[in-house]
Amino acid sequence: MKNTILSYQNVSLVINNTPVLKNINLTMQEGEFRILLGSNGSGKSSLTRILGGIYPYGQYSGNVYFDNQLLHLSSPKDAILKGIILLQQDTYLYDQLSVAENLYCLFPGNKSGLSQMSSSQKIAMTEALFKEWDINLNPKKPISRLNAGQKRIIELLRLMLIDNAPKLLILDEPLNNLSDSFLKMFYRIIEHFINAGTAILYITHRLEEVMQYGSSISIVKDGELVTTFENPSTETKDVYKLLWSNLTSNRYPKLTLKRGNEVFCAEHLGNGDTLRDISFTLYKREIIGITGVIGAGKSILAKTLFGLCPASEGKFYVDCLEANIQSPQDAINLGIAYITDERIDAGLFMNQTSLENAFSLGSFSSRGLIRETPFEHKQFAKYSKRLNLFIDSQSNPEFLSGGEQQKLLLMRWFMTASKIFIFDEPTSRLDIASKTDIYNLFNDLLLKDAAIIVCSSDLEELTGICDRILVLNNGRITYEAERADKTSFSELYQHIGLE
């Protein structure tokens, strides 16, 4: 019988006079893979920040025992030295250093002497590590030039250089903003830690991410541990039922509007690889959600609809007329907007100001020699107010928050004649206030007779904002749920590709 590695005993946490955790009792065994589920704001992250030393001993009531000892943490460093590693939603690396320097930097628990190696030694060691893991990445490249997926992989690989494998690895929404191309590598590394006997506490609101690994599932709601399923593979329907009961529509400012005429139609789309026989219709003043397991093809479909990854078969119709969409310019000319999930890598121009980014599309993309005119500044101020975006027009997008970057992308498209908006993971890594701003902007668009497609892995979000939801499995639409049919919405969890 395995030993107990972690035990929460009547743990409560109050922040700014608000109860965040309420009498939590939770136990984990050595080598266990526990999935911690719950909606946004349920208390999942707060529970793990106690283990990470972010909420130190004395800030919470009750006791936490780790490896049969009462846990007294005063900082994240204390947690690391005890074998507890917390990876939060955002990666924490040294942007000014190279990949190799980040892997072999001074880190609590590093192998003796690694941080004292020369630059050439670090590069050679990194090349060997990348060869072993089949990673195509330049060790000399600055971390600041990596995308979110690459940064997450580097963060995980760095943990392998610690003398002893972590006793407990906590992953807080680790796949947020992670593209499909990095998923296989991510799962390979996770399996490495599982095989090394590391207990894993995996926080998510997307069950499909790690159902294959989970040996148990706990559900958190409103700061309380509602229940734990010890045999999730045989209790899947009960998990879905409880998850659905936790979803509340009042978290989302959804307008009920009369659906208009057809504005967009895809018929039998395919690309010979990822997408197969995709057909759907979008109507004026409607939001369609597209979801599925990671790798199902959501992002590829979004790019295909915008001409970034042209379809090899099938037809498009805009306003009931056949349309040719073989490039982004074709889509823009048809009034189609695409808001990417890769805000930094593919959405914004980091070498331009926020004002220049806002005027980089449509008739503004060839502005000539006369720039930053009074008209542009007036328009920027007008749309900033409308978007609740309080930034300087000369600010660099690189230093904006995720919510500000998303709003700046939206401002760019608001200045065009777009009527069809395609969003890929629109609220990924945004705080609750920024998410609500985005939902209100959806309503503004609908009131102006726009139509919206939202590709997202966040099923809770989709059920809150969408009129219809399409489920993708292996590049095909396998299920459609109507908001008016509450039964079909409640059964969504059973149709997103889980075995």
Short mmCIF file of C-alpha atoms in Angstrom, two decimals:
data_model
loop_
_atom_site.label_atom_id
_atom_site.label_comp_id
_atom_site.label_asym_id
_atom_site.label_seq_id
_atom_site.Cartn_x
_atom_site.Cartn_y
_atom_site.Cartn_z
CA MET A 1 0.00 0.00 0.00
CA LYS A 2 1.35 3.44 -0.98
CA ASN A 3 2.11 6.04 1.65
CA THR A 4 0.21 9.28 2.01
CA ILE A 5 2.20 12.15 0.47
CA LEU A 6 -0.26 15.00 1.06
CA SER A 7 -3.06 15.72 3.51
CA TYR A 8 -5.17 18.87 3.89
CA GLN A 9 -6.97 18.91 7.23
CA ASN A 10 -9.77 21.47 7.69
CA VAL A 11 -7.95 24.13 5.68
CA SER A 12 -9.66 27.49 5.18
CA LEU A 13 -8.37 30.67 3.56
CA VAL A 14 -9.75 34.20 3.72
CA ILE A 15 -8.43 36.98 1.47
CA ASN A 16 -9.61 40.59 1.85
CA ASN A 17 -12.41 39.40 4.16
CA THR A 18 -13.64 37.02 1.45
CA PRO A 19 -13.67 33.24 2.14
CA VAL A 20 -11.67 31.61 -0.67
CA LEU A 21 -11.29 28.09 0.76
CA LYS A 22 -13.71 26.53 3.22
CA ASN A 23 -12.73 23.59 5.41
CA ILE A 24 -10.81 21.64 2.75
CA ASN A 25 -9.97 18.00 3.50
CA LEU A 26 -7.97 16.23 0.81
CA THR A 27 -5.52 13.31 0.76
CA MET A 28 -3.12 12.11 -1.95
CA GLN A 29 -0.93 9.02 -2.14
CA GLU A 30 2.61 8.70 -3.50
CA GLY A 31 2.61 8.51 -7.29
CA GLU A 32 -1.07 9.44 -7.56
CA PHE A 33 -2.36 11.55 -10.45
CA ARG A 34 -5.17 13.66 -9.00
CA ILE A 35 -7.28 15.85 -11.29
CA LEU A 36 -8.70 18.90 -9.55
CA LEU A 37 -11.73 20.19 -11.44
CA GLY A 38 -13.82 23.29 -10.99
CA SER A 39 -15.13 26.37 -12.75
CA ASN A 40 -13.23 29.64 -12.99
CA GLY A 41 -12.96 31.25 -9.54
CA SER A 42 -13.94 28.08 -7.67
CA GLY A 43 -10.78 28.07 -5.51
CA LYS A 44 -8.63 25.53 -7.36
CA SER A 45 -5.60 27.79 -7.77
CA SER A 46 -5.82 29.13 -4.22
CA LEU A 47 -5.71 25.58 -2.87
CA THR A 48 -2.45 24.88 -4.72
CA ARG A 49 -0.79 28.20 -3.85
CA ILE A 50 -0.66 27.05 -0.23
CA LEU A 51 1.49 24.13 -1.37
CA GLY A 52 3.63 26.43 -3.50
CA GLY A 53 4.45 28.72 -0.58
CA ILE A 54 2.65 31.68 -2.15
CA TYR A 55 0.19 31.67 0.76
CA PRO A 56 2.62 30.97 3.63
CA TYR A 57 1.97 29.08 6.84
CA GLY A 58 -0.12 31.22 9.16
CA GLN A 59 -2.14 32.91 6.39
CA TYR A 60 -4.58 29.99 6.33
CA SER A 61 -6.25 28.03 9.13
CA GLY A 62 -6.09 24.27 9.52
CA ASN A 63 -3.07 22.08 8.77
CA VAL A 64 -1.34 20.71 5.68
CA TYR A 65 0.88 17.63 6.03
CA PHE A 66 3.42 16.72 3.37
CA ASP A 67 5.48 13.54 3.46
CA ASN A 68 4.18 12.90 7.01
CA GLN A 69 5.37 16.29 8.31
CA LEU A 70 3.44 19.45 9.13
CA LEU A 71 4.08 21.86 6.30
CA HIS A 72 5.65 25.20 7.34
CA LEU A 73 6.34 27.17 4.16
CA SER A 74 7.29 30.82 4.10
CA SER A 75 8.20 31.14 0.41
CA PRO A 76 8.12 29.29 -2.95
CA LYS A 77 11.79 28.43 -2.41
CA ASP A 78 10.87 26.49 0.75
CA ALA A 79 8.37 24.46 -1.28
CA ILE A 80 10.90 23.61 -3.99
CA LEU A 81 13.47 22.45 -1.46
CA LYS A 82 10.88 20.07 0.02
CA GLY A 83 10.21 18.58 -3.42
CA ILE A 84 7.02 20.50 -4.19
CA ILE A 85 6.98 22.16 -7.62
CA LEU A 86 4.14 24.50 -8.63
CA LEU A 87 3.85 25.52 -12.28
CA GLN A 88 1.25 28.25 -12.62
CA GLN A 89 -0.79 29.28 -15.66
CA ASP A 90 1.89 31.72 -16.82
CA THR A 91 5.45 30.51 -17.28
CA TYR A 92 8.17 32.02 -15.10
CA LEU A 93 11.49 32.10 -16.91
CA TYR A 94 14.23 34.70 -17.37
CA ASP A 95 13.28 36.47 -20.62
CA GLN A 96 16.65 38.21 -20.95
CA LEU A 97 18.57 34.89 -20.82
CA SER A 98 18.93 32.21 -23.47
CA VAL A 99 17.24 28.82 -23.50
CA ALA A 100 20.41 27.11 -22.28
CA GLU A 101 20.97 29.67 -19.53
CA ASN A 102 17.42 29.19 -18.28
CA LEU A 103 17.82 25.42 -18.17
CA TYR A 104 21.05 25.62 -16.19
CA CYS A 105 20.48 28.73 -14.13
CA LEU A 106 20.73 28.86 -10.33
CA PHE A 107 17.60 27.04 -9.21
CA PRO A 108 16.82 25.51 -5.79
CA GLY A 109 17.78 21.84 -5.92
CA ASN A 110 19.91 22.11 -9.07
CA LYS A 111 22.51 19.42 -9.60
CA SER A 112 25.80 20.40 -8.02
CA GLY A 113 27.91 22.65 -10.22
CA LEU A 114 25.45 22.95 -13.11
CA SER A 115 24.94 26.66 -12.57
CA GLN A 116 28.75 27.16 -12.58
CA MET A 117 29.25 25.75 -16.08
CA SER A 118 30.54 27.92 -18.90
CA SER A 119 28.17 29.12 -21.62
CA SER A 120 29.63 26.65 -24.13
CA GLN A 121 29.10 23.77 -21.69
CA LYS A 122 25.48 24.82 -21.08
CA ILE A 123 24.85 24.97 -24.82
CA ALA A 124 26.42 21.52 -25.37
CA MET A 125 24.37 20.01 -22.52
CA THR A 126 21.19 21.60 -23.87
CA GLU A 127 21.85 20.28 -27.38
CA ALA A 128 22.27 16.77 -25.95
CA LEU A 129 19.04 17.11 -23.93
CA PHE A 130 17.13 18.36 -26.98
CA LYS A 131 18.47 15.49 -29.09
CA GLU A 132 17.26 13.00 -26.48
CA TRP A 133 13.79 14.55 -26.46
CA ASP A 134 13.65 15.31 -30.21
CA ILE A 135 13.27 19.06 -29.68
CA ASN A 136 14.13 21.39 -32.54
CA LEU A 137 15.12 24.58 -30.76
CA ASN A 138 18.21 26.78 -30.73
CA PRO A 139 19.80 26.73 -27.22
CA LYS A 140 21.15 30.27 -27.83
CA LYS A 141 17.73 31.74 -28.54
CA PRO A 142 16.48 34.28 -25.96
CA ILE A 143 13.50 33.07 -23.95
CA SER A 144 11.66 36.29 -24.87
CA ARG A 145 11.49 35.04 -28.48
CA LEU A 146 9.83 31.73 -27.61
CA ASN A 147 6.10 31.16 -27.82
CA ALA A 148 3.95 29.95 -24.93
CA GLY A 149 4.28 26.26 -25.81
CA GLN A 150 8.07 26.38 -26.07
CA LYS A 151 8.34 28.20 -22.75
CA ARG A 152 6.19 25.58 -21.01
CA ILE A 153 8.36 22.77 -22.37
CA ILE A 154 11.55 24.52 -21.17
CA GLU A 155 9.99 25.03 -17.75
CA LEU A 156 9.24 21.30 -17.47
CA LEU A 157 12.61 20.19 -18.81
CA ARG A 158 14.36 22.33 -16.21
CA LEU A 159 12.74 20.23 -13.49
CA MET A 160 14.58 17.16 -14.81
CA LEU A 161 17.86 18.81 -13.86
CA ILE A 162 17.01 18.84 -10.17
CA ASP A 163 19.01 16.29 -8.15
CA ASN A 164 15.93 14.35 -7.08
CA ALA A 165 12.65 14.04 -8.96
CA PRO A 166 9.90 16.24 -7.44
CA LYS A 167 7.78 14.43 -4.89
CA LEU A 168 4.75 16.50 -5.89
CA LEU A 169 4.26 18.33 -9.19
CA ILE A 170 1.37 20.81 -9.31
CA LEU A 171 0.21 21.91 -12.76
CA ASP A 172 -2.26 24.81 -12.76
CA GLU A 173 -4.03 25.00 -16.14
CA PRO A 174 -0.75 24.10 -17.92
CA LEU A 175 -2.27 23.81 -21.39
CA ASN A 176 -3.75 27.30 -21.53
CA ASN A 177 -2.62 28.94 -24.76
CA LEU A 178 -0.64 25.83 -25.74
CA SER A 179 -0.96 24.91 -29.40
CA ASP A 180 -1.55 21.35 -30.62
CA SER A 181 2.03 21.03 -31.91
CA PHE A 182 3.42 20.97 -28.35
CA LEU A 183 0.93 18.57 -26.82
CA LYS A 184 2.73 15.31 -27.61
CA MET A 185 5.93 16.66 -26.10
CA PHE A 186 4.04 17.92 -23.04
CA TYR A 187 2.46 14.50 -22.44
CA ARG A 188 5.80 12.72 -22.94
CA ILE A 189 7.36 14.83 -20.21
CA ILE A 190 4.40 14.28 -17.88
CA GLU A 191 4.75 10.52 -18.40
CA HIS A 192 8.43 10.84 -17.46
CA PHE A 193 7.47 12.27 -14.07
CA ILE A 194 4.73 9.67 -13.58
CA ASN A 195 7.23 6.88 -14.23
CA ALA A 196 9.63 8.51 -11.76
CA GLY A 197 7.01 8.15 -9.01
CA THR A 198 6.11 11.84 -8.78
CA ALA A 199 2.62 12.57 -7.46
CA ILE A 200 0.81 15.02 -9.73
CA LEU A 201 -1.97 17.42 -8.83
CA TYR A 202 -3.43 18.66 -12.11
CA ILE A 203 -5.74 21.69 -11.96
CA THR A 204 -8.12 22.27 -14.83
CA HIS A 205 -11.71 22.92 -15.86
CA ARG A 206 -11.23 20.76 -18.97
CA LEU A 207 -11.57 17.10 -18.06
CA GLU A 208 -10.65 15.88 -21.54
CA GLU A 209 -7.06 17.15 -21.19
CA VAL A 210 -5.83 14.38 -18.88
CA MET A 211 -8.64 11.88 -18.37
CA GLN A 212 -6.33 9.11 -19.59
CA TYR A 213 -3.86 9.76 -16.74
CA GLY A 214 -6.17 10.55 -13.82
CA SER A 215 -6.33 7.97 -11.04
CA SER A 216 -8.79 10.16 -9.11
CA ILE A 217 -10.83 13.34 -9.60
CA SER A 218 -11.79 15.96 -7.02
CA ILE A 219 -14.30 18.71 -7.75
CA VAL A 220 -14.10 22.16 -6.14
CA LYS A 221 -17.04 24.55 -6.07
CA ASP A 222 -17.24 27.94 -4.30
CA GLY A 223 -14.15 27.19 -2.21
CA GLU A 224 -15.38 23.79 -1.03
CA LEU A 225 -14.27 20.29 -1.98
CA VAL A 226 -17.57 18.86 -3.22
CA THR A 227 -16.56 15.26 -3.83
CA THR A 228 -13.78 12.93 -4.96
CA PHE A 229 -14.16 10.12 -7.52
CA GLU A 230 -11.69 7.33 -6.83
CA ASN A 231 -12.55 5.42 -10.03
CA PRO A 232 -13.14 8.14 -12.64
CA SER A 233 -13.13 5.73 -15.59
CA THR A 234 -16.19 3.92 -14.19
CA GLU A 235 -17.88 7.03 -12.82
CA THR A 236 -17.58 9.26 -15.87
CA LYS A 237 -21.30 9.99 -16.14
CA ASP A 238 -21.43 11.09 -12.49
CA VAL A 239 -18.48 13.43 -13.09
CA TYR A 240 -20.20 14.98 -16.10
CA LYS A 241 -23.46 15.38 -14.20
CA LEU A 242 -21.76 17.14 -11.29
CA LEU A 243 -19.72 19.33 -13.61
CA TRP A 244 -22.84 20.39 -15.47
CA SER A 245 -24.62 21.25 -12.22
CA ASN A 246 -21.69 23.56 -11.39
CA LEU A 247 -22.09 25.62 -14.56
CA THR A 248 -24.12 28.77 -14.00
CA SER A 249 -25.33 31.01 -16.79
CA ASN A 250 -25.40 34.12 -14.61
CA ARG A 251 -21.60 34.31 -14.85
CA TYR A 252 -22.00 35.27 -18.50
CA PRO A 253 -23.80 38.40 -19.76
CA LYS A 254 -25.57 36.61 -22.62
CA LEU A 255 -28.17 38.52 -24.66
CA THR A 256 -31.15 36.72 -26.16
CA LEU A 257 -31.59 38.12 -29.68
CA LYS A 258 -33.67 37.03 -32.65
CA ARG A 259 -31.52 35.14 -35.11
CA GLY A 260 -31.17 36.83 -38.49
CA ASN A 261 -30.47 35.62 -42.01
CA GLU A 262 -27.66 33.30 -43.05
CA VAL A 263 -24.34 35.15 -43.30
CA PHE A 264 -21.83 32.31 -43.65
CA CYS A 265 -21.91 28.68 -44.69
CA ALA A 266 -19.24 25.99 -44.99
CA GLU A 267 -20.02 22.86 -47.01
CA HIS A 268 -17.96 19.66 -46.88
CA LEU A 269 -14.68 21.37 -45.99
CA GLY A 270 -11.56 19.27 -45.80
CA ASN A 271 -7.81 19.64 -46.03
CA GLY A 272 -6.85 16.04 -46.63
CA ASP A 273 -5.34 15.69 -43.18
CA THR A 274 -6.90 17.35 -40.11
CA LEU A 275 -10.39 18.38 -41.27
CA ARG A 276 -12.97 16.08 -42.86
CA ASP A 277 -16.39 16.91 -44.30
CA ILE A 278 -17.01 20.03 -42.17
CA SER A 279 -20.43 21.60 -42.79
CA PHE A 280 -22.27 24.27 -40.79
CA THR A 281 -24.22 27.51 -41.20
CA LEU A 282 -23.86 30.75 -39.24
CA TYR A 283 -26.61 33.33 -38.88
CA LYS A 284 -26.70 37.06 -38.13
CA ARG A 285 -26.77 37.87 -34.39
CA GLU A 286 -25.64 34.33 -33.49
CA ILE A 287 -22.67 32.91 -31.59
CA ILE A 288 -21.54 29.42 -32.57
CA GLY A 289 -19.04 27.62 -30.35
CA ILE A 290 -16.66 24.99 -31.70
CA THR A 291 -15.06 22.66 -29.16
CA GLY A 292 -13.44 19.26 -28.81
CA VAL A 293 -10.47 17.56 -27.21
CA ILE A 294 -7.07 19.14 -27.69
CA GLY A 295 -5.88 18.17 -31.16
CA ALA A 296 -9.39 17.74 -32.54
CA GLY A 297 -8.82 20.51 -35.09
CA LYS A 298 -10.42 23.62 -33.59
CA SER A 299 -7.55 25.98 -34.32
CA ILE A 300 -6.94 24.54 -37.78
CA LEU A 301 -10.61 25.04 -38.61
CA ALA A 302 -10.46 28.67 -37.44
CA LYS A 303 -7.41 29.26 -39.65
CA THR A 304 -9.10 27.51 -42.58
CA LEU A 305 -12.19 29.73 -42.34
CA PHE A 306 -9.89 32.76 -42.50
CA GLY A 307 -7.72 31.46 -45.35
CA LEU A 308 -4.55 30.93 -43.29
CA CYS A 309 -4.72 27.17 -43.93
CA PRO A 310 -6.72 26.95 -47.19
CA ALA A 311 -9.16 24.09 -47.58
CA SER A 312 -8.38 21.57 -50.33
CA GLU A 313 -12.03 20.63 -50.75
CA GLY A 314 -15.47 22.03 -50.00
CA LYS A 315 -17.18 25.38 -50.54
CA PHE A 316 -17.78 28.66 -48.70
CA TYR A 317 -20.82 30.92 -48.93
CA VAL A 318 -21.04 34.49 -47.62
CA ASP A 319 -24.49 36.09 -47.63
CA CYS A 320 -25.67 33.05 -49.63
CA LEU A 321 -23.18 33.72 -52.45
CA GLU A 322 -20.34 31.30 -53.16
CA ALA A 323 -17.03 32.77 -51.98
CA ASN A 324 -13.37 31.97 -52.57
CA ILE A 325 -11.26 31.99 -49.39
CA GLN A 326 -7.71 31.00 -50.21
CA SER A 327 -5.91 33.71 -48.23
CA PRO A 328 -6.49 36.06 -45.29
CA GLN A 329 -6.93 38.94 -47.76
CA ASP A 330 -9.80 37.03 -49.40
CA ALA A 331 -11.45 36.68 -45.98
CA ILE A 332 -10.89 40.33 -45.04
CA ASN A 333 -12.42 41.45 -48.34
CA LEU A 334 -15.51 39.38 -47.48
CA GLY A 335 -15.86 41.03 -44.06
CA ILE A 336 -14.36 38.17 -42.02
CA ALA A 337 -12.18 38.93 -39.00
CA TYR A 338 -9.88 36.50 -37.20
CA ILE A 339 -8.67 37.07 -33.63
CA THR A 340 -5.84 34.63 -32.97
CA ASP A 341 -5.02 32.98 -29.64
CA GLU A 342 -1.32 33.71 -30.28
CA ARG A 343 -1.54 37.40 -29.45
CA ILE A 344 2.20 37.96 -29.22
CA ASP A 345 3.53 35.51 -31.81
CA ALA A 346 0.97 36.01 -34.58
CA GLY A 347 -1.44 38.76 -33.56
CA LEU A 348 0.36 41.98 -32.68
CA PHE A 349 3.39 43.73 -34.13
CA MET A 350 5.86 44.12 -31.27
CA ASN A 351 8.00 46.61 -33.19
CA GLN A 352 5.07 49.03 -33.53
CA THR A 353 3.15 51.19 -31.08
CA SER A 354 -0.36 50.35 -29.96
CA LEU A 355 -1.74 53.05 -32.25
CA GLU A 356 0.16 51.64 -35.24
CA ASN A 357 -1.17 48.18 -34.43
CA ALA A 358 -4.73 49.49 -34.31
CA PHE A 359 -4.40 50.97 -37.81
CA SER A 360 -2.54 48.08 -39.44
CA LEU A 361 -5.46 46.52 -41.35
CA GLY A 362 -7.78 47.41 -44.17
CA SER A 363 -7.52 50.88 -45.68
CA PHE A 364 -5.14 51.85 -42.87
CA SER A 365 -2.47 49.26 -43.73
CA SER A 366 -0.96 51.52 -46.40
CA ARG A 367 -1.01 54.80 -44.54
CA GLY A 368 1.87 56.35 -46.45
CA LEU A 369 4.24 58.87 -44.99
CA ILE A 370 1.67 60.76 -42.95
CA ARG A 371 1.18 58.82 -39.73
CA GLU A 372 -0.32 59.41 -36.30
CA THR A 373 -2.69 62.05 -37.59
CA PRO A 374 -5.21 63.84 -35.34
CA PHE A 375 -7.89 61.61 -36.92
CA GLU A 376 -6.04 58.45 -35.88
CA HIS A 377 -5.55 59.67 -32.33
CA LYS A 378 -9.22 60.62 -32.13
CA GLN A 379 -10.31 57.19 -33.39
CA PHE A 380 -7.91 55.44 -31.02
CA ALA A 381 -9.32 57.35 -28.05
CA LYS A 382 -12.89 56.65 -29.18
CA TYR A 383 -12.42 52.89 -29.47
CA SER A 384 -10.27 52.71 -26.33
CA LYS A 385 -13.17 54.12 -24.35
CA ARG A 386 -15.61 51.76 -26.03
CA LEU A 387 -13.37 48.77 -25.26
CA ASN A 388 -12.61 49.88 -21.68
CA LEU A 389 -8.95 49.93 -22.72
CA PHE A 390 -6.87 52.43 -20.78
CA ILE A 391 -3.47 52.45 -22.46
CA ASP A 392 -1.21 55.05 -24.03
CA SER A 393 -1.36 55.13 -27.83
CA GLN A 394 2.48 55.03 -27.89
CA SER A 395 2.76 51.99 -25.59
CA ASN A 396 4.48 48.83 -26.80
CA PRO A 397 2.05 45.85 -26.99
CA GLU A 398 4.71 43.57 -25.50
CA PHE A 399 4.25 45.22 -22.11
CA LEU A 400 0.45 45.12 -22.05
CA SER A 401 -1.53 42.58 -20.03
CA GLY A 402 -3.21 39.68 -21.79
CA GLY A 403 -6.58 41.42 -21.57
CA GLU A 404 -5.17 44.65 -22.99
CA GLN A 405 -3.52 42.79 -25.87
CA GLN A 406 -6.80 41.05 -26.70
CA LYS A 407 -8.71 44.33 -26.69
CA LEU A 408 -6.09 45.95 -28.91
CA LEU A 409 -6.55 43.12 -31.42
CA LEU A 410 -10.29 43.70 -31.29
CA MET A 411 -9.84 47.45 -31.82
CA ARG A 412 -7.95 46.70 -35.03
CA TRP A 413 -10.88 44.72 -36.41
CA PHE A 414 -13.53 47.13 -35.16
CA MET A 415 -12.03 49.72 -37.52
CA THR A 416 -12.79 47.51 -40.52
CA ALA A 417 -16.11 46.59 -42.10
CA SER A 418 -16.06 43.07 -40.61
CA LYS A 419 -19.38 41.39 -39.86
CA ILE A 420 -18.18 37.84 -39.21
CA PHE A 421 -15.78 37.40 -36.28
CA ILE A 422 -13.75 34.23 -35.67
CA PHE A 423 -12.19 33.96 -32.19
CA ASP A 424 -9.63 31.29 -31.29
CA GLU A 425 -9.48 30.79 -27.49
CA PRO A 426 -10.56 34.44 -26.93
CA THR A 427 -10.24 34.52 -23.12
CA SER A 428 -7.28 32.20 -22.61
CA ARG A 429 -5.08 33.40 -19.71
CA LEU A 430 -7.28 36.43 -19.00
CA ASP A 431 -8.46 37.42 -15.54
CA ILE A 432 -12.17 37.38 -14.70
CA ALA A 433 -12.65 41.13 -15.22
CA SER A 434 -11.04 41.01 -18.68
CA LYS A 435 -13.12 37.97 -19.62
CA THR A 436 -16.31 39.82 -18.71
CA ASP A 437 -15.20 42.76 -20.86
CA ILE A 438 -14.74 40.39 -23.81
CA TYR A 439 -18.20 38.84 -23.29
CA ASN A 440 -19.76 42.32 -23.22
CA LEU A 441 -17.96 43.13 -26.47
CA PHE A 442 -19.52 40.03 -28.02
CA ASN A 443 -22.91 41.45 -27.09
CA ASP A 444 -21.98 44.80 -28.67
CA LEU A 445 -21.06 43.03 -31.89
CA LEU A 446 -24.33 41.09 -31.96
CA LEU A 447 -26.34 44.28 -31.43
CA LYS A 448 -24.65 45.61 -34.58
CA ASP A 449 -25.84 42.52 -36.53
CA ALA A 450 -22.48 40.72 -36.49
CA ALA A 451 -22.09 36.94 -36.26
CA ILE A 452 -19.46 35.19 -34.13
CA ILE A 453 -17.59 31.88 -34.17
CA VAL A 454 -15.75 30.98 -30.94
CA CYS A 455 -13.27 28.09 -31.04
CA SER A 456 -12.50 27.15 -27.45
CA SER A 457 -11.60 24.30 -25.12
CA ASP A 458 -13.44 26.04 -22.28
CA LEU A 459 -16.78 24.24 -22.29
CA GLU A 460 -18.08 26.23 -19.35
CA GLU A 461 -17.49 29.45 -21.27
CA LEU A 462 -19.14 28.14 -24.42
CA THR A 463 -22.26 27.00 -22.61
CA GLY A 464 -22.50 30.47 -21.09
CA ILE A 465 -22.17 32.56 -24.26
CA CYS A 466 -23.15 30.45 -27.28
CA ASP A 467 -26.44 29.85 -29.08
CA ARG A 468 -25.14 26.62 -30.58
CA ILE A 469 -22.09 24.44 -29.94
CA LEU A 470 -20.46 22.10 -32.45
CA VAL A 471 -18.22 19.28 -31.22
CA LEU A 472 -15.19 18.26 -33.27
CA ASN A 473 -13.73 14.75 -33.05
CA ASN A 474 -10.84 13.74 -35.28
CA GLY A 475 -11.54 16.62 -37.64
CA ARG A 476 -15.27 15.92 -38.01
CA ILE A 477 -18.35 17.55 -36.49
CA THR A 478 -19.90 14.74 -34.45
CA TYR A 479 -22.44 16.57 -32.28
CA GLU A 480 -24.44 19.79 -32.27
CA ALA A 481 -26.11 21.29 -29.19
CA GLU A 482 -28.75 24.04 -29.26
CA ARG A 483 -29.05 26.50 -26.37
CA ALA A 484 -32.82 26.17 -26.54
CA ASP A 485 -32.45 22.43 -25.89
CA LYS A 486 -31.12 22.21 -22.33
CA THR A 487 -30.80 18.43 -22.60
CA SER A 488 -28.40 18.66 -25.53
CA PHE A 489 -26.29 21.22 -23.68
CA SER A 490 -26.14 19.07 -20.54
CA GLU A 491 -24.94 16.10 -22.62
CA LEU A 492 -22.04 17.99 -24.19
CA TYR A 493 -19.46 16.47 -21.85
CA GLN A 494 -20.33 13.04 -23.18
CA HIS A 495 -19.60 14.03 -26.77
CA ILE A 496 -16.19 15.67 -26.65
CA GLY A 497 -14.17 12.59 -27.43
CA LEU A 498 -13.66 11.06 -24.00
CA GLU A 499 -13.49 7.31 -23.84
#
